[in-house]
C-alpha cells in the first residue's frame, strides 16, 4: 500500500501545481478495506467527481548493478494508468509505463530512487494529459519557486 499512496499523493500534488483539483483514494475510502474500481466509481459519483484516474502497479522490483567498482540501486516499476469518465463508466485514456534503470520513463536520472521515479512518473503523466487536452484547470496555482522546473 505504501507505494500506491505515495504515487497517489504525487499525482494529486502535481495536478494541484497545474491548477487541477484531485483527491487520493485514501481521503475518500478507508485504507483498511479492499475496493474495486466499480466500488470506487460509486463513491466518487457520490462526491460529484467527474473522472477517476486509476494507477495500477503491475510489477515493482529493485535492480542492483555494479560498474567499475560502483554499485547502484534502481527501483523499477510497470504501471498501467487509466482514466474513467464517471458519467458513463467508459475508459477515456489508458497508458502503460515502465521504468528502465536510471532512464525513468524517458527522463535520464542519476542514482534513481523511488521519489525520483514517482516524481518522473507524475510529471510525465500530467504533461501528457495536458498535451492531450484531458485536464481542465479549476484554479490558478500559486507561482512555483525559481528553483522548480515548469
Short mmCIF file of N, CA, C and O in Angstrom, two decimals:
data_model
loop_
_atom_site.label_atom_id
_atom_site.label_comp_id
_atom_site.label_asym_id
_atom_site.label_seq_id
_atom_site.Cartn_x
_atom_site.Cartn_y
_atom_site.Cartn_z
N UNK A 1 0.83 -1.20 0.00
CA UNK A 1 0.00 0.00 0.00
C UNK A 1 0.86 1.26 0.00
O UNK A 1 0.46 2.28 -0.50
N UNK A 2 2.06 1.19 0.53
CA UNK A 2 2.90 2.37 0.64
C UNK A 2 3.20 3.04 -0.69
O UNK A 2 3.09 4.25 -0.81
N UNK A 3 3.58 2.23 -1.69
CA UNK A 3 3.88 2.81 -3.00
C UNK A 3 2.65 3.46 -3.59
O UNK A 3 2.71 4.53 -4.15
N UNK A 4 1.51 2.75 -3.50
CA UNK A 4 0.28 3.29 -4.09
C UNK A 4 -0.07 4.64 -3.49
O UNK A 4 -0.37 5.59 -4.21
N UNK A 5 -0.02 4.75 -2.17
CA UNK A 5 -0.36 6.02 -1.51
C UNK A 5 0.62 7.11 -1.93
O UNK A 5 0.21 8.23 -2.24
N UNK A 6 1.90 6.80 -1.96
CA UNK A 6 2.90 7.81 -2.35
C UNK A 6 2.72 8.25 -3.80
O UNK A 6 2.87 9.43 -4.11
N UNK A 7 2.38 7.31 -4.68
CA UNK A 7 2.14 7.69 -6.08
C UNK A 7 0.88 8.54 -6.18
O UNK A 7 0.87 9.56 -6.87
N UNK A 8 -0.19 8.15 -5.48
CA UNK A 8 -1.42 8.96 -5.49
C UNK A 8 -1.15 10.37 -4.98
O UNK A 8 -1.60 11.34 -5.58
N UNK A 9 -0.44 10.47 -3.87
CA UNK A 9 -0.13 11.79 -3.33
C UNK A 9 0.71 12.60 -4.32
O UNK A 9 0.50 13.80 -4.48
N UNK A 10 1.65 11.95 -5.00
CA UNK A 10 2.46 12.63 -6.01
C UNK A 10 1.62 13.15 -7.17
O UNK A 10 1.81 14.26 -7.65
N UNK A 11 0.66 12.34 -7.62
CA UNK A 11 -0.23 12.76 -8.71
C UNK A 11 -1.09 13.94 -8.27
O UNK A 11 -1.22 14.93 -8.99
N UNK A 12 -1.68 13.84 -7.08
CA UNK A 12 -2.52 14.92 -6.56
C UNK A 12 -1.71 16.21 -6.43
O UNK A 12 -2.16 17.29 -6.83
N UNK A 13 -0.48 16.12 -5.93
CA UNK A 13 0.38 17.29 -5.79
C UNK A 13 0.72 17.90 -7.15
O UNK A 13 0.67 19.11 -7.34
N UNK A 14 1.07 17.05 -8.11
CA UNK A 14 1.43 17.55 -9.44
C UNK A 14 0.22 18.16 -10.14
O UNK A 14 0.33 19.20 -10.80
N UNK A 15 -0.94 17.56 -10.00
CA UNK A 15 -2.16 18.14 -10.57
C UNK A 15 -2.44 19.51 -9.94
O UNK A 15 -2.78 20.46 -10.64
N UNK A 16 -2.29 19.61 -8.62
CA UNK A 16 -2.52 20.89 -7.94
C UNK A 16 -1.55 21.95 -8.43
O UNK A 16 -1.93 23.11 -8.63
N UNK A 17 -0.29 21.57 -8.67
CA UNK A 17 0.70 22.53 -9.20
C UNK A 17 0.29 23.02 -10.59
O UNK A 17 0.77 24.05 -11.05
N UNK A 18 -0.59 22.26 -11.24
CA UNK A 18 -1.05 22.62 -12.58
C UNK A 18 -2.50 23.09 -12.58
O UNK A 18 -3.14 23.15 -13.64
N UNK A 19 -3.04 23.43 -11.40
CA UNK A 19 -4.37 24.03 -11.32
C UNK A 19 -5.54 23.08 -11.41
O UNK A 19 -6.65 23.50 -11.70
N UNK A 20 -5.30 21.79 -11.14
CA UNK A 20 -6.37 20.80 -11.22
C UNK A 20 -6.61 20.21 -9.84
O UNK A 20 -5.69 19.72 -9.19
N UNK A 21 -7.85 20.26 -9.38
CA UNK A 21 -8.21 19.68 -8.09
C UNK A 21 -8.33 18.16 -8.22
O UNK A 21 -8.92 17.66 -9.17
N UNK A 22 -7.78 17.45 -7.23
CA UNK A 22 -7.84 15.99 -7.23
C UNK A 22 -7.79 15.51 -5.78
O UNK A 22 -7.35 16.24 -4.89
N UNK A 23 -8.25 14.30 -5.58
CA UNK A 23 -8.25 13.67 -4.25
C UNK A 23 -7.60 12.30 -4.35
O UNK A 23 -7.68 11.64 -5.38
N UNK A 24 -7.01 11.85 -3.26
CA UNK A 24 -6.50 10.49 -3.20
C UNK A 24 -7.62 9.54 -2.77
O UNK A 24 -8.60 9.97 -2.16
N UNK A 25 -7.45 8.28 -3.09
CA UNK A 25 -8.42 7.27 -2.68
C UNK A 25 -8.55 7.26 -1.16
O UNK A 25 -9.66 7.21 -0.62
N UNK A 26 -7.43 7.33 -0.47
CA UNK A 26 -7.43 7.23 0.99
C UNK A 26 -8.24 8.35 1.64
O UNK A 26 -8.77 8.19 2.72
N UNK A 27 -8.38 9.49 0.95
CA UNK A 27 -9.16 10.59 1.51
C UNK A 27 -10.67 10.34 1.42
O UNK A 27 -11.44 10.98 2.11
N UNK A 28 -11.07 9.38 0.58
CA UNK A 28 -12.49 9.07 0.41
C UNK A 28 -12.89 7.67 0.89
O UNK A 28 -14.06 7.41 1.11
N UNK A 29 -11.92 6.81 1.03
CA UNK A 29 -12.22 5.41 1.34
C UNK A 29 -11.19 4.88 2.33
O UNK A 29 -9.99 5.03 2.09
N UNK A 30 -11.63 4.26 3.42
CA UNK A 30 -10.67 3.77 4.43
C UNK A 30 -9.66 2.78 3.85
O UNK A 30 -10.04 1.88 3.09
N UNK A 31 -8.39 2.95 4.19
CA UNK A 31 -7.36 2.06 3.63
C UNK A 31 -7.42 0.65 4.19
O UNK A 31 -6.73 -0.22 3.71
N UNK A 32 -8.25 0.42 5.19
CA UNK A 32 -8.35 -0.91 5.79
C UNK A 32 -9.26 -1.83 5.01
O UNK A 32 -9.34 -3.01 5.30
N UNK A 33 -9.96 -1.29 4.01
CA UNK A 33 -10.88 -2.10 3.23
C UNK A 33 -10.38 -2.25 1.79
O UNK A 33 -9.79 -1.34 1.24
N UNK A 34 -10.63 -3.41 1.22
CA UNK A 34 -10.32 -3.63 -0.19
C UNK A 34 -11.44 -2.99 -1.03
O UNK A 34 -12.57 -2.89 -0.58
N UNK A 35 -11.11 -2.56 -2.22
CA UNK A 35 -12.13 -1.99 -3.08
C UNK A 35 -11.82 -2.33 -4.52
O UNK A 35 -10.70 -2.63 -4.88
N UNK A 36 -12.85 -2.27 -5.34
CA UNK A 36 -12.70 -2.48 -6.78
C UNK A 36 -12.86 -1.12 -7.45
O UNK A 36 -13.33 -0.16 -6.83
N UNK A 37 -12.53 -1.05 -8.71
CA UNK A 37 -12.74 0.18 -9.47
C UNK A 37 -14.22 0.54 -9.45
O UNK A 37 -14.59 1.70 -9.26
N UNK A 38 -15.09 -0.46 -9.60
CA UNK A 38 -16.54 -0.20 -9.60
C UNK A 38 -17.00 0.39 -8.26
O UNK A 38 -17.80 1.33 -8.23
N UNK A 39 -16.48 -0.15 -7.16
CA UNK A 39 -16.83 0.38 -5.83
C UNK A 39 -16.40 1.83 -5.72
O UNK A 39 -17.16 2.69 -5.26
N UNK A 40 -15.17 2.11 -6.14
CA UNK A 40 -14.69 3.48 -6.02
C UNK A 40 -15.43 4.42 -6.96
O UNK A 40 -15.65 5.58 -6.64
N UNK A 41 -15.84 3.93 -8.12
CA UNK A 41 -16.63 4.76 -9.04
C UNK A 41 -17.91 5.22 -8.35
O UNK A 41 -18.30 6.39 -8.46
N UNK A 42 -18.56 4.31 -7.64
CA UNK A 42 -19.80 4.68 -6.93
C UNK A 42 -19.52 5.73 -5.86
O UNK A 42 -20.26 6.71 -5.74
N UNK A 43 -18.46 5.56 -5.11
CA UNK A 43 -18.08 6.53 -4.07
C UNK A 43 -17.75 7.87 -4.70
O UNK A 43 -18.16 8.93 -4.22
N UNK A 44 -17.00 7.85 -5.79
CA UNK A 44 -16.61 9.10 -6.46
C UNK A 44 -17.85 9.84 -6.99
O UNK A 44 -17.94 11.06 -6.86
N UNK A 45 -18.80 9.11 -7.55
CA UNK A 45 -20.04 9.75 -8.03
C UNK A 45 -20.80 10.41 -6.89
O UNK A 45 -21.37 11.49 -7.05
N UNK A 46 -20.82 9.75 -5.72
CA UNK A 46 -21.48 10.33 -4.55
C UNK A 46 -20.87 11.67 -4.17
O UNK A 46 -21.54 12.54 -3.63
N UNK A 47 -19.59 11.84 -4.45
CA UNK A 47 -18.88 13.09 -4.14
C UNK A 47 -18.81 14.03 -5.35
O UNK A 47 -18.04 14.98 -5.35
N UNK A 48 -19.59 13.72 -6.39
CA UNK A 48 -19.69 14.54 -7.60
C UNK A 48 -18.34 14.71 -8.31
O UNK A 48 -18.03 15.77 -8.86
N UNK A 49 -17.57 13.65 -8.30
CA UNK A 49 -16.29 13.63 -9.00
C UNK A 49 -16.57 13.22 -10.44
O UNK A 49 -17.35 12.30 -10.71
N UNK A 50 -15.95 13.91 -11.39
CA UNK A 50 -16.24 13.70 -12.81
C UNK A 50 -15.44 12.57 -13.46
O UNK A 50 -15.91 11.94 -14.39
N UNK A 51 -14.22 12.37 -12.99
CA UNK A 51 -13.36 11.37 -13.62
C UNK A 51 -12.55 10.64 -12.55
O UNK A 51 -12.29 11.18 -11.47
N UNK A 52 -12.16 9.44 -12.88
CA UNK A 52 -11.38 8.62 -11.97
C UNK A 52 -10.09 8.21 -12.68
O UNK A 52 -10.14 7.62 -13.76
N UNK A 53 -8.96 8.55 -12.09
CA UNK A 53 -7.66 8.16 -12.62
C UNK A 53 -7.19 6.97 -11.78
O UNK A 53 -7.05 7.09 -10.57
N UNK A 54 -7.01 5.83 -12.44
CA UNK A 54 -6.61 4.61 -11.75
C UNK A 54 -5.17 4.29 -12.12
O UNK A 54 -4.82 4.20 -13.30
N UNK A 55 -4.33 4.12 -11.09
CA UNK A 55 -2.94 3.74 -11.28
C UNK A 55 -2.81 2.31 -10.78
O UNK A 55 -3.03 2.02 -9.62
N UNK A 56 -2.47 1.42 -11.69
CA UNK A 56 -2.34 0.01 -11.38
C UNK A 56 -0.86 -0.37 -11.47
O UNK A 56 -0.30 -0.41 -12.56
N UNK A 57 -0.24 -0.61 -10.32
CA UNK A 57 1.17 -1.02 -10.31
C UNK A 57 1.20 -2.50 -10.65
O UNK A 57 0.79 -3.34 -9.86
N UNK A 58 1.65 -2.79 -11.86
CA UNK A 58 1.65 -4.17 -12.36
C UNK A 58 2.81 -4.97 -11.78
O UNK A 58 2.66 -6.13 -11.45
N UNK A 59 3.97 -4.36 -11.70
CA UNK A 59 5.15 -5.01 -11.14
C UNK A 59 6.01 -3.94 -10.49
O UNK A 59 6.07 -2.81 -10.98
N UNK A 60 6.71 -4.31 -9.43
CA UNK A 60 7.68 -3.42 -8.80
C UNK A 60 8.83 -4.28 -8.30
O UNK A 60 8.60 -5.31 -7.68
N UNK A 61 10.03 -3.86 -8.62
CA UNK A 61 11.19 -4.61 -8.19
C UNK A 61 12.39 -3.68 -8.12
O UNK A 61 12.32 -2.54 -8.57
N UNK A 62 13.47 -4.17 -7.57
CA UNK A 62 14.70 -3.37 -7.46
C UNK A 62 15.79 -4.04 -8.28
O UNK A 62 15.89 -5.25 -8.31
N UNK A 63 16.57 -3.20 -8.92
CA UNK A 63 17.71 -3.70 -9.69
C UNK A 63 18.98 -3.12 -9.09
O UNK A 63 19.04 -1.93 -8.78
N UNK A 64 19.95 -3.98 -8.90
CA UNK A 64 21.25 -3.53 -8.40
C UNK A 64 22.27 -3.79 -9.48
O UNK A 64 22.22 -4.81 -10.17
N UNK A 65 23.20 -2.87 -9.65
CA UNK A 65 24.23 -3.10 -10.65
C UNK A 65 25.58 -2.67 -10.08
O UNK A 65 25.67 -1.83 -9.20
N UNK A 66 26.61 -3.27 -10.61
CA UNK A 66 27.97 -2.96 -10.20
C UNK A 66 28.73 -2.63 -11.47
O UNK A 66 28.81 -3.44 -12.39
N UNK A 67 29.28 -1.43 -11.54
CA UNK A 67 30.01 -0.99 -12.72
C UNK A 67 31.31 -0.34 -12.27
O UNK A 67 31.29 0.71 -11.62
N UNK A 68 32.42 -0.97 -12.62
CA UNK A 68 33.75 -0.44 -12.27
C UNK A 68 33.87 -0.12 -10.78
O UNK A 68 34.34 0.95 -10.39
N UNK A 69 33.39 -1.03 -9.97
CA UNK A 69 33.50 -0.87 -8.53
C UNK A 69 32.45 0.01 -7.89
O UNK A 69 32.43 0.19 -6.68
N UNK A 70 31.55 0.58 -8.69
CA UNK A 70 30.49 1.44 -8.15
C UNK A 70 29.17 0.70 -8.25
O UNK A 70 28.80 0.23 -9.33
N UNK A 71 28.48 0.58 -7.13
CA UNK A 71 27.20 -0.09 -7.17
C UNK A 71 26.09 0.96 -7.21
O UNK A 71 26.25 2.08 -6.72
N UNK A 72 25.00 0.59 -7.82
CA UNK A 72 23.84 1.49 -7.86
C UNK A 72 22.57 0.69 -7.67
O UNK A 72 22.50 -0.48 -8.00
N UNK A 73 21.59 1.36 -7.11
CA UNK A 73 20.28 0.78 -6.85
C UNK A 73 19.27 1.52 -7.70
O UNK A 73 19.31 2.74 -7.81
N UNK A 74 18.39 0.78 -8.30
CA UNK A 74 17.42 1.41 -9.18
C UNK A 74 16.07 0.73 -9.03
O UNK A 74 15.91 -0.42 -9.43
N UNK A 75 15.08 1.42 -8.42
CA UNK A 75 13.75 0.81 -8.36
C UNK A 75 13.15 0.79 -9.76
O UNK A 75 13.37 1.71 -10.54
N UNK A 76 12.45 -0.25 -10.06
CA UNK A 76 11.81 -0.35 -11.37
C UNK A 76 10.35 -0.70 -11.17
O UNK A 76 9.99 -1.37 -10.22
N UNK A 77 9.55 -0.23 -12.10
CA UNK A 77 8.11 -0.44 -11.94
C UNK A 77 7.43 -0.46 -13.31
O UNK A 77 7.88 0.20 -14.24
N UNK A 78 6.38 -1.27 -13.40
CA UNK A 78 5.48 -1.26 -14.56
C UNK A 78 4.14 -0.76 -14.05
O UNK A 78 3.61 -1.29 -13.08
N UNK A 79 3.61 0.26 -14.70
CA UNK A 79 2.37 0.89 -14.26
C UNK A 79 1.40 0.99 -15.44
O UNK A 79 1.80 1.35 -16.55
N UNK A 80 0.13 0.68 -15.18
CA UNK A 80 -0.91 0.98 -16.15
C UNK A 80 -1.77 2.09 -15.56
O UNK A 80 -2.17 2.01 -14.39
N UNK A 81 -2.03 3.10 -16.35
CA UNK A 81 -2.83 4.25 -15.90
C UNK A 81 -4.07 4.33 -16.79
O UNK A 81 -3.96 4.26 -18.01
N UNK A 82 -5.23 4.47 -16.14
CA UNK A 82 -6.49 4.58 -16.88
C UNK A 82 -7.28 5.75 -16.32
O UNK A 82 -7.25 6.00 -15.11
N UNK A 83 -8.01 6.43 -17.19
CA UNK A 83 -8.94 7.47 -16.75
C UNK A 83 -10.33 7.05 -17.20
O UNK A 83 -10.55 6.73 -18.37
N UNK A 84 -11.25 7.06 -16.23
CA UNK A 84 -12.65 6.73 -16.50
C UNK A 84 -13.48 8.00 -16.45
O UNK A 84 -13.32 8.81 -15.55
N UNK A 85 -14.38 8.15 -17.39
CA UNK A 85 -15.40 9.19 -17.36
C UNK A 85 -16.53 8.62 -16.51
O UNK A 85 -17.15 7.62 -16.88
N UNK A 86 -16.80 9.24 -15.37
CA UNK A 86 -17.79 8.67 -14.46
C UNK A 86 -19.23 8.91 -14.91
O UNK A 86 -20.15 8.32 -14.35
N UNK A 87 -19.43 9.73 -15.93
CA UNK A 87 -20.80 9.91 -16.43
C UNK A 87 -21.28 8.67 -17.17
O UNK A 87 -22.48 8.40 -17.25
N UNK A 88 -20.33 7.88 -17.71
CA UNK A 88 -20.72 6.68 -18.46
C UNK A 88 -19.86 5.45 -18.15
O UNK A 88 -20.01 4.42 -18.79
N UNK A 89 -18.92 5.58 -17.21
CA UNK A 89 -18.01 4.49 -16.79
C UNK A 89 -17.07 4.01 -17.89
O UNK A 89 -16.50 2.93 -17.79
N UNK A 90 -16.89 4.80 -18.93
CA UNK A 90 -16.02 4.43 -20.04
C UNK A 90 -14.58 4.85 -19.76
O UNK A 90 -14.33 5.90 -19.18
N UNK A 91 -13.63 4.03 -20.24
CA UNK A 91 -12.22 4.42 -20.20
C UNK A 91 -12.00 5.43 -21.31
O UNK A 91 -12.30 5.15 -22.48
N UNK A 92 -11.52 6.62 -20.96
CA UNK A 92 -11.28 7.65 -21.97
C UNK A 92 -9.80 7.79 -22.31
O UNK A 92 -9.46 8.43 -23.30
N UNK A 93 -8.93 7.20 -21.48
CA UNK A 93 -7.50 7.28 -21.73
C UNK A 93 -6.82 6.16 -20.97
O UNK A 93 -7.20 5.82 -19.86
N UNK A 94 -5.80 5.55 -21.61
CA UNK A 94 -5.05 4.48 -20.95
C UNK A 94 -3.62 4.49 -21.47
O UNK A 94 -3.38 4.76 -22.65
N UNK A 95 -2.68 4.24 -20.55
CA UNK A 95 -1.27 4.18 -20.95
C UNK A 95 -0.54 3.18 -20.07
O UNK A 95 -0.86 3.00 -18.90
N UNK A 96 0.46 2.53 -20.66
CA UNK A 96 1.35 1.64 -19.91
C UNK A 96 2.71 2.32 -19.83
O UNK A 96 3.18 2.90 -20.81
N UNK A 97 3.31 2.26 -18.64
CA UNK A 97 4.61 2.88 -18.41
C UNK A 97 5.52 1.85 -17.76
O UNK A 97 5.07 0.99 -17.02
N UNK A 98 6.81 1.99 -18.06
CA UNK A 98 7.79 1.13 -17.42
C UNK A 98 9.08 1.90 -17.22
O UNK A 98 9.56 2.56 -18.14
N UNK A 99 9.62 1.84 -16.02
CA UNK A 99 10.91 2.44 -15.78
C UNK A 99 11.98 1.48 -16.27
O UNK A 99 11.78 0.27 -16.31
N UNK A 100 13.11 2.04 -16.65
CA UNK A 100 14.21 1.21 -17.15
C UNK A 100 15.51 1.73 -16.56
O UNK A 100 16.13 2.63 -17.10
N UNK A 101 15.88 1.18 -15.44
CA UNK A 101 17.13 1.59 -14.80
C UNK A 101 17.10 3.05 -14.45
O UNK A 101 16.11 3.55 -13.94
N UNK A 102 18.18 3.74 -14.76
CA UNK A 102 18.25 5.16 -14.46
C UNK A 102 17.52 6.01 -15.48
O UNK A 102 17.38 7.20 -15.32
N UNK A 103 17.07 5.41 -16.57
CA UNK A 103 16.27 6.13 -17.56
C UNK A 103 14.80 5.91 -17.18
O UNK A 103 14.16 4.99 -17.65
N UNK A 104 14.30 6.73 -16.28
CA UNK A 104 12.98 6.54 -15.71
C UNK A 104 11.94 7.24 -16.58
O UNK A 104 11.92 8.46 -16.67
N UNK A 105 11.11 6.44 -17.24
CA UNK A 105 10.01 6.99 -18.04
C UNK A 105 10.47 8.12 -18.96
O UNK A 105 9.93 9.21 -18.95
N UNK A 106 11.53 7.86 -19.70
CA UNK A 106 12.07 8.79 -20.69
C UNK A 106 12.79 9.99 -20.10
O UNK A 106 13.07 10.94 -20.80
N UNK A 107 13.10 9.96 -18.83
CA UNK A 107 13.90 11.03 -18.22
C UNK A 107 15.18 10.41 -17.69
O UNK A 107 15.14 9.42 -16.98
N UNK A 108 16.33 10.99 -18.04
CA UNK A 108 17.59 10.45 -17.56
C UNK A 108 17.82 10.93 -16.14
O UNK A 108 17.85 12.13 -15.87
N UNK A 109 17.95 10.00 -15.23
CA UNK A 109 18.17 10.32 -13.83
C UNK A 109 19.39 9.56 -13.33
O UNK A 109 19.57 8.39 -13.66
N UNK A 110 20.21 10.20 -12.55
CA UNK A 110 21.37 9.56 -11.98
C UNK A 110 21.01 9.08 -10.58
O UNK A 110 20.39 9.80 -9.81
N UNK A 111 21.42 7.85 -10.26
CA UNK A 111 21.12 7.26 -8.96
C UNK A 111 19.64 7.35 -8.63
O UNK A 111 19.24 7.89 -7.61
N UNK A 112 18.81 6.84 -9.55
CA UNK A 112 17.36 6.91 -9.37
C UNK A 112 16.96 6.26 -8.06
O UNK A 112 17.51 5.26 -7.65
N UNK A 113 15.99 6.85 -7.40
CA UNK A 113 15.40 6.26 -6.21
C UNK A 113 13.89 6.36 -6.36
O UNK A 113 13.40 6.89 -7.36
N UNK A 114 13.15 5.84 -5.40
CA UNK A 114 11.70 5.81 -5.56
C UNK A 114 11.10 7.19 -5.73
O UNK A 114 10.21 7.39 -6.56
N UNK A 115 11.57 8.17 -4.96
CA UNK A 115 10.99 9.51 -5.06
C UNK A 115 11.21 10.10 -6.46
O UNK A 115 10.32 10.72 -7.02
N UNK A 116 12.39 9.88 -7.03
CA UNK A 116 12.64 10.37 -8.39
C UNK A 116 11.76 9.64 -9.39
O UNK A 116 11.24 10.24 -10.33
N UNK A 117 11.60 8.34 -9.19
CA UNK A 117 10.75 7.57 -10.09
C UNK A 117 9.31 8.08 -10.01
O UNK A 117 8.68 8.33 -11.03
N UNK A 118 8.81 8.26 -8.78
CA UNK A 118 7.44 8.78 -8.60
C UNK A 118 7.30 10.16 -9.22
O UNK A 118 6.34 10.43 -9.94
N UNK A 119 8.25 11.04 -8.95
CA UNK A 119 8.18 12.40 -9.49
C UNK A 119 8.24 12.39 -11.02
O UNK A 119 7.51 13.14 -11.68
N UNK A 120 9.10 11.55 -11.58
CA UNK A 120 9.20 11.45 -13.03
C UNK A 120 7.87 10.98 -13.62
O UNK A 120 7.36 11.55 -14.59
N UNK A 121 7.30 9.95 -13.02
CA UNK A 121 6.02 9.41 -13.50
C UNK A 121 4.92 10.46 -13.41
O UNK A 121 4.18 10.70 -14.38
N UNK A 122 4.78 11.11 -12.25
CA UNK A 122 3.67 12.05 -12.08
C UNK A 122 3.82 13.27 -12.98
O UNK A 122 2.85 13.73 -13.57
N UNK A 123 5.05 13.78 -13.12
CA UNK A 123 5.26 14.94 -14.00
C UNK A 123 4.97 14.57 -15.46
O UNK A 123 4.30 15.31 -16.17
N UNK A 124 5.48 13.42 -15.88
CA UNK A 124 5.26 12.99 -17.27
C UNK A 124 3.78 12.73 -17.52
O UNK A 124 3.25 13.07 -18.57
N UNK A 125 3.10 12.13 -16.55
CA UNK A 125 1.67 11.86 -16.68
C UNK A 125 0.88 13.15 -16.85
O UNK A 125 0.08 13.28 -17.79
N UNK A 126 1.12 14.12 -16.00
CA UNK A 126 0.39 15.39 -16.09
C UNK A 126 0.74 16.13 -17.38
O UNK A 126 -0.14 16.71 -18.03
N UNK A 127 2.01 16.09 -17.81
CA UNK A 127 2.38 16.70 -19.09
C UNK A 127 1.62 16.06 -20.24
O UNK A 127 1.10 16.76 -21.12
N UNK A 128 1.53 14.74 -20.24
CA UNK A 128 0.85 14.03 -21.32
C UNK A 128 -0.65 14.33 -21.32
O UNK A 128 -1.24 14.58 -22.36
N UNK A 129 -1.26 14.32 -20.14
CA UNK A 129 -2.70 14.61 -20.06
C UNK A 129 -3.00 16.04 -20.47
O UNK A 129 -4.01 16.31 -21.12
N UNK A 130 -2.12 16.96 -20.12
CA UNK A 130 -2.28 18.37 -20.53
C UNK A 130 -2.14 18.49 -22.04
O UNK A 130 -2.96 19.14 -22.70
N UNK A 131 -1.11 17.85 -22.60
CA UNK A 131 -0.88 17.91 -24.05
C UNK A 131 -2.06 17.35 -24.84
O UNK A 131 -2.38 17.84 -25.92
N UNK A 132 -2.73 16.37 -24.28
CA UNK A 132 -3.87 15.76 -24.97
C UNK A 132 -5.20 16.45 -24.65
O UNK A 132 -6.25 16.01 -25.10
N UNK A 133 -5.15 17.52 -23.87
CA UNK A 133 -6.35 18.28 -23.56
C UNK A 133 -7.31 17.59 -22.60
O UNK A 133 -8.50 17.88 -22.60
N UNK A 134 -6.78 16.69 -21.78
CA UNK A 134 -7.64 15.94 -20.87
C UNK A 134 -7.76 16.57 -19.49
O UNK A 134 -8.54 16.09 -18.67
N UNK A 135 -6.99 17.61 -19.21
CA UNK A 135 -7.06 18.27 -17.91
C UNK A 135 -7.66 19.65 -18.07
O UNK A 135 -7.35 20.37 -19.02
N UNK A 136 -8.51 20.02 -17.14
CA UNK A 136 -9.12 21.34 -17.12
C UNK A 136 -8.72 22.01 -15.82
O UNK A 136 -8.98 21.48 -14.74
N UNK A 137 -8.06 23.16 -15.94
CA UNK A 137 -7.69 23.91 -14.74
C UNK A 137 -8.95 24.35 -14.02
O UNK A 137 -9.88 24.86 -14.63
N UNK A 138 -8.95 24.12 -12.71
CA UNK A 138 -10.09 24.54 -11.90
C UNK A 138 -9.74 25.69 -10.98
O UNK A 138 -10.61 26.25 -10.34
N UNK A 139 -8.44 26.01 -10.90
CA UNK A 139 -7.99 27.15 -10.11
C UNK A 139 -6.62 27.56 -10.60
O UNK A 139 -5.97 26.82 -11.34
N UNK A 140 -6.18 28.75 -10.22
CA UNK A 140 -4.85 29.21 -10.59
C UNK A 140 -3.88 28.83 -9.48
O UNK A 140 -4.04 29.28 -8.34
N UNK A 141 -2.92 27.97 -9.80
CA UNK A 141 -1.98 27.55 -8.76
C UNK A 141 -1.03 28.69 -8.39
O UNK A 141 -0.80 29.59 -9.20
N UNK A 142 -0.49 28.65 -7.17
CA UNK A 142 0.48 29.68 -6.79
C UNK A 142 1.74 29.55 -7.65
O UNK A 142 2.02 28.46 -8.16
N UNK A 143 2.49 30.64 -7.82
CA UNK A 143 3.72 30.56 -8.63
C UNK A 143 4.70 29.58 -8.01
O UNK A 143 4.78 29.44 -6.79
N UNK A 144 5.45 28.91 -8.87
CA UNK A 144 6.47 27.98 -8.40
C UNK A 144 7.72 28.75 -8.01
O UNK A 144 8.05 29.75 -8.63
N UNK A 145 8.45 28.26 -7.01
CA UNK A 145 9.72 28.89 -6.69
C UNK A 145 10.66 28.83 -7.88
O UNK A 145 10.53 27.93 -8.73
N UNK A 146 11.62 29.72 -7.95
CA UNK A 146 12.53 29.79 -9.09
C UNK A 146 13.32 28.51 -9.32
O UNK A 146 13.71 28.22 -10.44
N UNK A 147 13.56 27.71 -8.28
CA UNK A 147 14.36 26.51 -8.45
C UNK A 147 13.55 25.31 -8.92
O UNK A 147 14.10 24.26 -9.16
N UNK A 148 12.25 25.44 -9.07
CA UNK A 148 11.43 24.33 -9.58
C UNK A 148 11.27 24.46 -11.08
O UNK A 148 11.08 25.54 -11.61
N UNK A 149 11.34 23.31 -11.76
CA UNK A 149 11.15 23.35 -13.21
C UNK A 149 9.67 23.43 -13.54
O UNK A 149 8.84 22.99 -12.79
N UNK A 150 9.36 23.98 -14.70
CA UNK A 150 7.98 24.11 -15.15
C UNK A 150 7.49 22.82 -15.72
O UNK A 150 8.14 22.07 -16.29
#
